[in-house]
Coordinates of C-alpha atoms in Angstrom, one line a residue:
M7 CA 26.8 -15.1 -43.2
A8 CA 29.1 -12.1 -42.9
A9 CA 32.3 -12.3 -44.8
A10 CA 35.5 -12.7 -42.9
I11 CA 37.2 -9.3 -42.8
P12 CA 40.9 -9.2 -42.0
A13 CA 42.0 -7.3 -38.9
L14 CA 44.5 -4.5 -39.1
A15 CA 46.7 -5.9 -36.2
A16 CA 49.5 -3.4 -36.9
Q17 CA 47.2 -0.3 -37.0
P18 CA 46.4 1.2 -33.6
A19 CA 43.0 2.7 -33.0
S20 CA 41.4 5.1 -30.5
L21 CA 38.0 4.2 -29.0
V22 CA 35.8 7.0 -27.5
V23 CA 32.9 6.2 -25.2
V24 CA 30.7 9.1 -23.9
S25 CA 28.6 8.5 -20.8
R26 CA 26.5 10.6 -18.5
H27 CA 24.8 9.3 -15.3
R28 CA 24.8 5.7 -16.4
P29 CA 27.7 4.1 -14.6
D30 CA 26.3 0.5 -14.7
A31 CA 25.9 0.6 -18.5
L32 CA 29.3 2.2 -18.9
L33 CA 31.0 -0.5 -16.8
R34 CA 29.3 -3.2 -18.8
A35 CA 30.4 -1.6 -22.1
I36 CA 34.0 -1.5 -20.8
T37 CA 33.8 -5.2 -19.9
G38 CA 32.7 -6.0 -23.5
I39 CA 35.4 -3.7 -24.9
G40 CA 38.0 -5.6 -23.0
Q41 CA 37.2 -8.7 -25.0
M42 CA 38.0 -7.1 -28.4
D43 CA 40.2 -9.1 -30.7
H44 CA 41.9 -5.9 -31.9
P45 CA 45.3 -6.1 -30.1
C46 CA 46.3 -2.5 -30.1
F47 CA 43.8 0.3 -29.2
E48 CA 43.4 2.9 -26.5
L49 CA 40.1 3.6 -24.6
I50 CA 39.0 7.1 -23.9
V51 CA 36.0 7.7 -21.6
V52 CA 34.3 11.1 -21.4
A53 CA 31.9 10.9 -18.4
D54 CA 30.5 12.6 -15.4
P55 CA 32.8 12.7 -12.3
A56 CA 31.1 9.8 -10.5
A57 CA 31.3 7.6 -13.6
C58 CA 35.0 8.5 -14.1
A59 CA 35.7 7.5 -10.5
A60 CA 34.0 4.1 -11.1
V61 CA 36.1 3.6 -14.2
Q62 CA 39.3 4.6 -12.4
A63 CA 38.5 2.0 -9.7
L64 CA 38.8 -0.7 -12.3
G65 CA 42.6 0.0 -12.4
L66 CA 42.8 0.0 -16.2
P67 CA 44.9 2.4 -18.2
V68 CA 42.1 4.5 -19.6
K69 CA 42.2 8.1 -20.7
L70 CA 39.5 9.7 -18.6
V71 CA 37.9 13.1 -19.2
A72 CA 35.4 14.5 -16.6
Y73 CA 32.5 16.2 -18.3
D74 CA 29.0 16.6 -16.9
E75 CA 27.0 18.6 -19.5
P76 CA 24.1 17.3 -21.6
N77 CA 26.0 17.8 -24.9
I78 CA 27.2 14.7 -26.7
S79 CA 28.9 16.6 -29.5
A80 CA 31.0 18.6 -27.0
A81 CA 31.8 15.4 -25.1
R82 CA 32.9 13.6 -28.3
N83 CA 35.1 16.5 -29.2
L84 CA 36.8 16.2 -25.8
G85 CA 37.4 12.5 -26.5
L86 CA 38.7 13.3 -30.0
A87 CA 41.2 15.7 -28.5
Q88 CA 42.6 12.9 -26.5
A89 CA 42.9 10.4 -29.4
A90 CA 46.4 9.5 -30.4
S91 CA 45.6 7.2 -33.3
D92 CA 44.9 8.0 -37.0
V93 CA 41.5 6.3 -36.7
V94 CA 39.0 7.2 -34.0
A95 CA 36.0 5.0 -33.2
F96 CA 32.9 5.8 -31.2
L97 CA 30.6 3.6 -29.1
D98 CA 27.7 4.5 -26.9
D99 CA 27.7 3.6 -23.2
D100 CA 24.5 1.5 -23.6
A101 CA 26.0 -0.6 -26.3
V102 CA 28.3 -3.7 -26.2
P103 CA 30.4 -4.7 -29.2
E104 CA 31.0 -8.1 -30.6
P105 CA 34.6 -9.2 -30.0
T106 CA 35.4 -8.7 -33.7
W107 CA 33.8 -5.3 -34.0
L108 CA 36.8 -2.9 -33.7
S109 CA 39.2 -4.8 -35.9
R110 CA 36.7 -5.0 -38.6
L111 CA 35.5 -1.4 -38.3
V112 CA 39.0 0.1 -38.7
A113 CA 40.2 -2.3 -41.4
P114 CA 38.8 -0.3 -44.4
F115 CA 41.0 2.7 -43.4
A116 CA 43.9 0.9 -45.0
D117 CA 42.4 2.5 -48.1
E118 CA 43.5 6.1 -47.9
R119 CA 40.3 7.2 -49.7
V120 CA 38.2 6.1 -46.7
V121 CA 37.4 8.9 -44.2
A122 CA 34.5 7.2 -42.3
A123 CA 33.1 3.8 -41.5
G124 CA 30.0 2.3 -39.9
G125 CA 28.8 -1.1 -39.0
F126 CA 25.5 -2.9 -38.3
V127 CA 23.6 -2.4 -35.0
R128 CA 21.5 -5.1 -33.3
G129 CA 18.6 -4.0 -31.1
R130 CA 17.1 -4.7 -27.7
N131 CA 16.6 -8.4 -28.2
G132 CA 20.2 -8.8 -29.3
I133 CA 19.3 -10.6 -32.5
S134 CA 17.1 -8.4 -34.8
Y135 CA 18.8 -5.5 -36.5
Q136 CA 18.1 -2.0 -35.3
W137 CA 20.1 -0.4 -38.1
R138 CA 22.0 -1.6 -41.1
A139 CA 22.7 1.0 -43.8
S140 CA 21.2 4.2 -45.1
M141 CA 21.9 7.6 -46.5
V142 CA 21.0 10.9 -44.9
D143 CA 19.9 14.0 -46.9
Y144 CA 20.2 17.7 -46.4
L145 CA 16.9 17.8 -44.6
G146 CA 18.1 15.2 -42.0
Q147 CA 15.9 12.5 -43.4
D148 CA 17.1 8.9 -44.0
Q149 CA 17.2 7.6 -47.5
P150 CA 17.6 3.9 -48.6
L151 CA 21.0 2.4 -49.2
D152 CA 21.3 -1.1 -50.5
V153 CA 24.5 -2.9 -49.6
D154 CA 25.8 -6.4 -49.7
H155 CA 25.4 -7.8 -46.2
G156 CA 28.3 -10.1 -46.7
A157 CA 31.0 -7.7 -47.7
V158 CA 32.5 -4.3 -47.0
S159 CA 31.4 -1.6 -49.5
L160 CA 32.7 1.9 -50.2
H161 CA 30.4 4.8 -51.0
A162 CA 30.7 8.4 -52.0
G163 CA 28.4 11.2 -50.9
T164 CA 27.8 14.9 -51.4
A165 CA 26.9 17.9 -49.3
A166 CA 23.3 17.1 -49.9
L167 CA 23.3 13.3 -49.6
A168 CA 25.8 11.4 -47.5
V169 CA 26.3 7.9 -46.2
K170 CA 24.9 7.8 -42.6
T171 CA 26.9 6.4 -39.7
Q172 CA 25.4 5.6 -36.3
G173 CA 27.0 7.2 -33.3
T174 CA 27.1 3.9 -31.5
N175 CA 29.1 2.2 -34.3
C176 CA 31.2 4.5 -36.3
A177 CA 34.8 5.5 -36.9
F178 CA 36.6 8.4 -38.6
R179 CA 40.0 9.3 -39.9
R180 CA 41.2 11.7 -37.2
A181 CA 42.8 14.2 -39.6
D182 CA 39.6 14.5 -41.6
L183 CA 37.4 14.9 -38.5
L184 CA 39.7 17.6 -37.2
A185 CA 39.7 19.3 -40.5
I186 CA 36.0 20.0 -40.3
G187 CA 36.2 21.1 -36.7
G188 CA 34.9 17.9 -35.1
F189 CA 31.3 17.5 -34.0
D190 CA 29.2 20.7 -33.8
P191 CA 28.2 21.4 -30.2
A192 CA 25.0 23.1 -31.5
Y193 CA 23.7 19.5 -31.7
R194 CA 23.5 18.6 -28.1
F195 CA 21.7 15.4 -29.0
Y196 CA 20.3 14.1 -32.3
L197 CA 21.6 14.6 -35.9
D198 CA 25.2 15.2 -34.6
E199 CA 26.6 12.3 -36.7
A200 CA 24.4 13.2 -39.7
D201 CA 25.9 16.7 -39.7
V202 CA 29.4 15.3 -39.6
N203 CA 28.5 12.9 -42.5
L204 CA 27.4 15.7 -44.7
R205 CA 30.3 17.9 -44.0
L206 CA 32.8 15.1 -44.6
A207 CA 31.1 14.1 -47.8
A208 CA 31.3 17.7 -49.1
R209 CA 35.1 17.4 -48.8
G210 CA 35.3 14.1 -50.8
G211 CA 36.5 10.8 -49.6
L212 CA 34.6 7.5 -49.1
T213 CA 32.5 6.0 -46.3
A214 CA 32.8 2.2 -45.7
I215 CA 29.8 0.2 -44.6
V216 CA 31.1 -2.8 -42.7
P217 CA 28.3 -5.4 -42.1
G218 CA 30.5 -7.6 -40.0
A219 CA 31.4 -4.9 -37.5
Q220 CA 28.4 -5.3 -35.1
V221 CA 27.4 -3.8 -31.8
H222 CA 24.3 -4.5 -29.6
H223 CA 22.5 -1.4 -28.6
G224 CA 20.0 -1.4 -25.8
Y225 CA 18.7 2.1 -25.4
A226 CA 19.3 2.6 -21.7
A227 CA 17.2 5.2 -19.8
S228 CA 18.3 8.8 -19.9
A229 CA 17.0 12.3 -19.3
R230 CA 15.4 12.1 -22.7
R231 CA 13.7 8.7 -22.6
R232 CA 12.7 5.8 -20.4
G233 CA 14.3 2.4 -20.5
D234 CA 11.3 1.2 -22.6
R235 CA 12.2 3.9 -25.2
V236 CA 9.2 6.0 -24.3
P237 CA 10.4 9.6 -24.8
L238 CA 10.4 12.1 -21.8
S239 CA 11.1 15.1 -24.0
L240 CA 11.4 16.0 -27.7
H241 CA 13.1 19.3 -27.0
E242 CA 16.5 18.4 -28.3
I243 CA 15.1 16.6 -31.3
G244 CA 13.3 19.8 -32.2
A245 CA 16.3 22.0 -31.5
S246 CA 18.8 19.9 -33.4
S247 CA 16.4 19.5 -36.4
M248 CA 16.1 23.2 -36.7
V249 CA 19.8 23.7 -36.4
F250 CA 20.3 21.1 -39.1
L251 CA 18.0 22.8 -41.5
R252 CA 19.7 26.1 -40.9
R253 CA 23.1 24.6 -41.6
H254 CA 22.2 22.5 -44.6
A255 CA 18.9 23.3 -46.3
P256 CA 17.6 26.3 -48.2
Q257 CA 14.8 28.1 -46.3
R258 CA 12.3 27.2 -49.0
D259 CA 12.5 23.5 -48.0
W260 CA 12.0 24.0 -44.3
P261 CA 8.2 23.9 -44.2
A262 CA 8.0 20.5 -45.8
A263 CA 10.8 19.1 -43.6
L264 CA 9.2 20.4 -40.4
A265 CA 5.8 19.0 -41.4
T266 CA 7.5 15.6 -41.9
L267 CA 9.2 15.9 -38.5
R268 CA 6.0 16.9 -36.7
A269 CA 4.0 14.1 -38.3
G270 CA 6.7 11.5 -37.4
Q271 CA 7.0 12.5 -33.8
R272 CA 3.3 12.7 -33.4
A273 CA 2.9 9.2 -34.8
R274 CA 5.6 8.0 -32.5
A275 CA 3.9 9.5 -29.4
L276 CA 0.6 8.0 -30.4
R277 CA 2.1 4.6 -30.8
H278 CA 3.3 4.7 -27.3
M279 CA -0.1 5.9 -26.1
V280 CA -1.9 3.1 -27.8
S281 CA 0.6 0.6 -26.2
G282 CA 0.0 2.1 -22.8
G283 CA 3.3 3.8 -22.4
L284 CA 1.9 7.3 -22.5
E285 CA -1.3 9.1 -21.3
P286 CA -3.1 11.5 -23.7
R287 CA -2.0 14.5 -21.7
Q288 CA 1.6 13.3 -21.9
V289 CA 1.4 13.1 -25.7
A290 CA 0.4 16.8 -25.8
A291 CA 3.2 17.7 -23.5
L292 CA 5.7 15.9 -25.7
L293 CA 4.6 17.6 -28.8
D294 CA 4.8 20.9 -27.0
S295 CA 8.4 20.1 -26.0
L296 CA 9.1 19.5 -29.7
E297 CA 7.8 23.0 -30.6
R298 CA 9.8 24.6 -27.9
G299 CA 12.9 22.9 -29.2
L300 CA 12.2 24.1 -32.7
A301 CA 11.9 27.6 -31.4
E302 CA 15.1 27.4 -29.5
G303 CA 16.8 25.9 -32.6
R304 CA 15.8 28.9 -34.6
A305 CA 17.5 31.2 -32.1
R306 CA 20.4 29.0 -31.1
P307 CA 23.5 30.9 -32.1
P308 CA 26.5 29.3 -33.9
P309 CA 28.7 27.7 -31.3
V310 CA 32.0 29.3 -30.3
S311 CA 34.6 27.1 -32.0
Q312 CA 36.8 25.4 -29.4
P313 CA 40.2 24.4 -30.8
L314 CA 40.9 20.7 -30.9
L315 CA 44.3 19.6 -29.8
P316 CA 46.5 18.9 -32.8
D317 CA 49.0 16.9 -30.6
P318 CA 47.1 14.6 -28.2
P319 CA 48.6 12.9 -25.2
A320 CA 50.7 9.8 -26.0
F321 CA 48.9 6.6 -27.0
L322 CA 47.8 4.6 -24.0
A323 CA 47.2 1.0 -25.0
L324 CA 44.5 -1.0 -23.3
P325 CA 46.2 -4.3 -22.2
G326 CA 44.7 -7.8 -22.4
T327 CA 43.0 -7.4 -25.8
G328 CA 43.5 -9.5 -28.9
P329 CA 42.3 -12.9 -30.2
R330 CA 41.1 -15.4 -27.6
P331 CA 39.3 -18.7 -27.7
G332 CA 35.5 -19.0 -27.6
R333 CA 33.2 -21.4 -25.8
L334 CA 29.5 -22.1 -26.3
I335 CA 27.7 -23.6 -23.2
A336 CA 24.3 -25.0 -23.9
G337 CA 21.7 -26.3 -21.4
Y338 CA 18.2 -26.2 -20.1
R339 CA 16.6 -23.4 -18.1
R340 CA 16.0 -25.7 -15.2
D341 CA 19.8 -25.9 -14.8
R342 CA 20.3 -22.1 -15.1
R343 CA 22.1 -21.6 -11.8
A344 CA 24.7 -24.2 -12.6
L345 CA 25.1 -23.0 -16.2
L346 CA 25.6 -19.4 -15.0
H347 CA 28.3 -20.6 -12.6
E348 CA 30.1 -22.5 -15.4
A349 CA 29.9 -19.5 -17.7
R350 CA 31.4 -17.2 -15.1
L351 CA 34.3 -19.6 -14.5
V352 CA 35.1 -20.0 -18.1
A353 CA 34.8 -16.3 -18.8
A354 CA 37.1 -15.6 -15.9
G355 CA 39.7 -17.8 -17.6
G356 CA 39.8 -15.5 -20.5
A357 CA 37.5 -17.1 -23.1
I358 CA 34.6 -15.5 -25.0
V359 CA 31.6 -17.3 -23.6
T360 CA 28.1 -17.7 -25.0
L361 CA 25.6 -19.3 -22.8
L362 CA 22.6 -20.9 -24.5
C363 CA 20.0 -21.4 -21.8
L364 CA 16.7 -22.7 -23.2
G365 CA 13.3 -23.7 -21.9
L366 CA 11.1 -26.5 -23.2
H367 CA 8.8 -24.1 -25.1
A368 CA 8.7 -22.0 -28.3
R369 CA 9.3 -18.5 -27.1
P370 CA 11.5 -16.3 -29.4
H371 CA 15.1 -16.0 -28.4
R372 CA 16.8 -12.9 -27.0
Q373 CA 20.5 -12.2 -26.3
M374 CA 22.3 -9.9 -24.0
F375 CA 25.8 -9.3 -22.6
S376 CA 26.1 -10.0 -18.8
P377 CA 28.0 -7.6 -16.6
D378 CA 29.9 -10.7 -15.5
G379 CA 31.5 -10.8 -18.9
F380 CA 29.7 -13.4 -21.1
W381 CA 26.8 -13.5 -23.6
I382 CA 23.5 -15.1 -22.6
Q383 CA 20.9 -16.3 -25.2
D384 CA 17.6 -17.5 -23.8
G385 CA 14.2 -18.4 -25.1
G386 CA 12.6 -21.7 -26.1
L387 CA 14.3 -24.7 -27.5
F388 CA 11.6 -24.8 -30.2
G389 CA 11.3 -21.0 -30.7
P390 CA 12.9 -18.8 -33.3
A391 CA 16.2 -17.0 -32.8
D392 CA 16.3 -14.9 -36.0
R393 CA 12.8 -13.5 -36.5
S394 CA 12.7 -14.8 -40.0
E395 CA 12.8 -18.4 -38.8
P396 CA 9.6 -20.5 -38.3
R397 CA 7.7 -19.8 -35.1
L398 CA 8.0 -23.5 -34.2
C399 CA 11.1 -25.6 -34.8
R400 CA 11.3 -29.3 -34.0
T401 CA 14.9 -29.9 -32.8
T402 CA 17.1 -31.2 -30.0
L403 CA 19.4 -29.2 -27.7
A404 CA 22.5 -30.5 -29.5
R405 CA 21.1 -29.5 -33.0
R406 CA 20.0 -26.2 -31.7
A407 CA 23.4 -25.5 -30.1
D408 CA 25.1 -26.3 -33.4
A409 CA 22.8 -24.1 -35.3
E410 CA 23.3 -21.1 -33.0
A411 CA 27.1 -21.7 -33.0
Q412 CA 27.0 -21.4 -36.8
R413 CA 24.9 -18.3 -36.7
L414 CA 27.2 -16.6 -34.2
A415 CA 30.6 -17.8 -35.5
P416 CA 31.0 -15.0 -38.1
F417 CA 31.0 -12.4 -35.3
R418 CA 32.6 -14.0 -32.2
P419 CA 34.6 -17.2 -31.4
V420 CA 32.2 -19.9 -30.1
G421 CA 34.4 -23.0 -30.1
P422 CA 32.7 -26.5 -29.9
A423 CA 29.2 -26.6 -28.5

């Protein structure tokens, strides 16, 4: 169970969400963001013009920046330039945070030594972890980092080995991020956060790993991958990998690092081919796109540095956030329509709602956040939620609801089942 981490109610925060051509995912993320228990933060959205219009139609006070280029680092810098708080958090548009996420993520910045923080990320089924904690080295390769999953921990790094933060669940002290020039636009996608991690570590300061600050990340479809995570191109992975080596590694170490990269991406493509996601000819095309990206990365010039605004626009608080009650609604799949109706009504009243809708079987559970503003967990009454549980569990609906309430309570209010 994650330890209770106090919220910094008095410390404002800025939250940046970058989106491109995924308006439905963005609007769902904003719905989840509106349920944060942090009472004082501003929301900054950097997105294509159509998505900006969709957000504007919500009528919320949001700092909007129109940007329609495939460069997440440049987009994040535009968001950073708008941030009025000392701490700036980042969330992907295809992610939804737990209600306690932001307050927990920014809490470690009360320690002036902390320059960055990252939390845990749950994957597509909403239960299993996609990412917890790791280091990243000067070759761009992940290295293990053992942390206590029940407590915040602080870690130092170096220019060659830094604590890694995930772009969909991270925060930085604004002054420190500005001091290194923000994100490097040479990384249009991939390794952009790792580059920031190494540059910040070289300046000193600590990175906090906050297990209780959790987001759900679904990997929505994009120009680079399908919704089932099958890649459409490896070009930017190749280009960013080469840029990263040029920035951080001596040339004598490049051949081994590139061999590891090629082997890993080839194995990834072959796994998708074996599972039926790719045809053999598509595997060859993907690996060719990796090589083209590597070639471009060798020639990609250093980016022209764009000054980041030292004095951003005034803080623009997002209203309606802060602690709120929770409610867990449990029932059988045969009553799904009525259960969904009840969940919508309770969520519309301002509560954090978790709907447990189970069938009379033993299928594993999955969890997602509905665009209607509540969490849905489905699967079998007798099936596992956490994948470490037995595949068959003899129980009743009441006992199962109580068990799931206990599992979820460290991350969101659930109230009585």
